[in-house]
Amino acid sequence: MSDEHNAGASHHHADAGTHHHHDHDEIEKGAALRVRAIEELMIAKGLINPDTVDAIVEHYERDVGPRNGAAVVARAWTDPQYREWLLSNGTAAINDMGFSGFQGEHIRVLENNDKVHNVVVCTLCSCYPWPVLGLPPAWYKNPAYRSRVVREPRAVIAEFGYDVPDDVEVRVWDSTAEVRYLVIPKKPSGTEGASVKELAAMVTRDGMIGTARL
Ligand code: FE
């Protein structure tokens, strides 16, 4: 079984998507620079300390941002019709939950199961489904992750703590400005009686990127 890098429809970097990529990159950089300037000023004035800023950013990346995605996943786990809709038209089904907007215009939803484990990357920059996952963590933007997860996805996922079984195919999906991905993790076993809210609380950001299982 080979690890497949899906370079077909999902891989627009080399052609038509290039200028879009450039555009959103510039927007992201501009916003980051302004935030950075404000942060420097507040630190200089003694209003905040850098550790607090890091903690807040991490809180948003890990806890607040991905809660929308977790709600989507929990609904998919408990509502077969919604799951079908989500897999066939991710953007519309996600909009139905009230989640939409910048960097979420075209979201494709992938499902992990006993046969396939999906993992998401943006090899060129940091495309990420903001409306459902919030802002990407630093490692997602790191060149090491972006290049390695394509070449050796199993090794990278193992470093996050999950040894994908040999009989499970690993698929790597390369995000672009046009298509971003959300992974439905496998529902943890022993959760049959859990409420949607309880299920949502079990869904992690890394599970929805596909670098981890739940
Ligand atoms: Fe990107």
XYZ file of C-alpha atoms and ligand atoms in Angstrom:
215
model
C 0.000 0.000 0.000
C 1.473 3.336 -0.975
C 0.939 6.666 0.650
C -0.761 8.752 -1.900
C -0.252 12.425 -2.431
C -3.416 13.595 -4.095
C -1.979 15.859 -6.707
C -5.020 15.909 -8.950
C -7.946 18.244 -8.587
C -6.767 19.508 -5.240
C -3.417 20.750 -6.446
C -3.746 24.137 -8.071
C -0.564 25.753 -6.914
C 1.306 25.580 -10.187
C -1.374 27.000 -12.420
C -4.500 29.086 -12.176
C -4.424 29.446 -8.430
C -1.091 31.174 -8.184
C -2.313 34.762 -8.134
C -5.051 34.006 -5.606
C -2.446 32.461 -3.406
C -0.361 35.567 -3.717
C -3.320 37.807 -2.868
C -4.368 36.038 0.283
C -0.758 35.710 1.372
C -0.341 39.466 1.119
C -3.522 40.062 3.127
C -2.365 37.626 5.773
C 1.077 39.224 5.947
C -0.384 42.712 6.203
C -2.672 41.693 9.053
C 0.162 39.874 10.812
C 2.402 42.929 10.545
C -0.234 45.195 12.053
C -0.878 42.774 14.898
C 2.853 42.478 15.474
C 3.230 46.274 15.580
C 0.418 46.603 18.125
C 1.916 43.781 20.180
C 5.382 45.430 20.194
C 3.869 48.730 21.244
C 1.893 47.200 24.098
C 4.931 45.274 25.316
C 7.048 48.447 25.127
C 4.472 50.351 27.150
C 4.411 47.592 29.727
C 0.740 46.879 29.079
C 1.258 43.208 28.339
C 4.049 40.685 28.525
C 5.068 38.476 25.601
C 4.271 35.213 27.421
C 0.694 36.361 27.894
C 0.411 37.126 24.190
C 1.721 33.669 23.275
C -0.746 32.059 25.658
C -3.653 33.993 24.182
C -2.655 33.149 20.606
C -2.300 29.481 21.489
C -5.660 29.547 23.230
C -7.291 30.824 20.020
C -5.418 28.408 17.756
C -6.085 25.348 19.858
C -9.263 25.993 21.833
C -11.471 28.776 20.500
C -10.917 28.610 16.726
C -11.524 24.879 16.221
C -14.795 24.778 18.225
C -16.854 25.524 15.100
C -15.260 22.591 13.316
C -15.861 20.394 16.351
C -19.573 21.257 16.254
C -19.688 20.327 12.563
C -17.957 17.002 13.235
C -20.213 16.128 16.172
C -23.305 16.824 14.080
C -21.944 14.664 11.245
C -21.308 11.818 13.697
C -24.887 11.884 14.965
C -26.871 12.870 11.869
C -26.294 10.583 8.835
C -28.132 12.939 6.481
C -25.990 15.868 7.568
C -22.866 13.723 7.166
C -23.857 12.923 3.552
C -24.452 16.589 2.822
C -21.175 17.566 4.446
C -19.198 15.058 2.389
C -20.902 16.005 -0.875
C -21.030 19.791 -0.372
C -18.879 20.822 2.564
C -19.199 24.559 2.098
C -23.025 24.544 2.057
C -23.345 22.131 4.974
C -20.884 24.192 7.008
C -22.700 27.417 6.096
C -25.866 25.775 7.430
C -24.267 25.782 10.885
C -23.639 29.505 10.524
C -19.941 29.175 9.753
C -18.733 30.971 6.655
C -16.470 33.725 5.487
C -12.927 34.546 4.493
C -10.808 31.468 3.772
C -13.893 29.294 4.028
C -15.453 29.874 0.626
C -14.718 26.353 -0.630
C -14.298 23.720 2.018
C -14.115 20.064 1.119
C -14.771 17.614 3.931
C -12.882 14.318 4.173
C -13.696 11.425 6.451
C -11.272 9.189 8.295
C -12.310 5.573 8.690
C -10.869 2.068 9.072
C -9.457 2.120 5.543
C -8.317 5.706 4.961
C -6.617 8.346 7.076
C -6.617 11.848 5.574
C -4.142 14.548 6.526
C -4.093 18.161 5.318
C -1.251 20.491 4.451
C -0.642 23.614 2.417
C 2.682 22.943 0.734
C 3.127 26.499 -0.578
C 2.022 28.605 2.374
C -0.635 28.175 5.045
C -4.111 27.855 3.477
C -6.444 26.726 6.224
C -10.235 26.671 6.721
C -10.519 29.666 9.046
C -14.308 29.585 9.691
C -14.125 26.070 11.120
C -10.606 25.831 12.571
C -9.610 29.408 13.379
C -6.030 30.430 12.693
C -3.422 27.815 11.785
C -0.924 26.747 14.448
C 2.734 27.673 13.926
C 3.729 24.114 12.990
C 1.189 24.078 10.148
C 2.981 27.051 8.604
C 6.405 25.558 9.218
C 8.312 24.539 6.039
C 9.373 21.298 7.733
C 5.776 20.146 8.212
C 4.759 21.324 4.751
C 7.460 19.353 2.958
C 7.742 16.328 5.214
C 4.065 15.422 5.524
C 3.969 14.967 1.742
C 7.086 12.769 1.634
C 6.618 10.785 4.827
C 3.108 11.316 6.198
C 3.202 8.266 8.452
C 6.388 9.432 10.152
C 4.994 12.918 10.700
C 1.668 11.644 12.046
C 3.590 9.263 14.329
C 5.442 12.272 15.755
C 2.041 13.706 16.687
C 1.392 10.470 18.566
C -0.522 8.279 16.140
C 0.970 5.243 14.402
C -1.355 4.763 11.453
C -1.868 0.999 11.029
C -0.203 -0.501 7.942
C -3.532 -1.538 6.441
C -4.862 2.023 6.575
C -4.094 4.128 3.510
C -2.770 7.623 4.222
C -3.926 10.388 1.879
C -2.298 13.806 1.925
C -4.387 16.742 0.700
C -2.704 19.921 -0.464
C -4.788 23.005 0.338
C -4.958 26.001 -1.923
C -6.614 29.388 -1.924
C -9.462 27.696 -3.825
C -10.014 24.562 -1.741
C -9.455 24.046 1.952
C -10.086 20.817 3.804
C -11.704 19.708 7.022
C -11.173 16.156 8.257
C -13.906 14.297 10.131
C -11.915 12.199 12.596
C -13.017 8.676 13.425
C -15.552 8.765 16.229
C -13.926 7.457 19.395
C -15.211 4.071 20.525
C -17.361 3.882 23.637
C -19.154 7.137 22.834
C -22.486 5.636 21.795
C -24.517 7.373 24.503
C -22.725 10.706 24.302
C -24.621 13.903 23.461
C -23.673 16.095 20.520
C -22.186 18.583 22.956
C -20.140 15.904 24.698
C -18.955 14.584 21.340
C -17.935 18.053 20.174
C -15.789 18.427 23.288
C -13.810 15.336 22.224
C -12.893 16.742 18.807
C -9.436 18.273 18.623
C -7.925 20.650 16.123
C -5.193 18.193 15.177
C -7.843 15.514 14.658
C -9.524 17.813 12.106
C -6.212 18.473 10.320
C -5.522 14.752 10.370
C -2.199 14.858 12.179
C -3.766 13.030 15.105
C -6.581 10.692 15.930
C -8.994 11.193 18.793
Fe -1.583 28.233 1.254
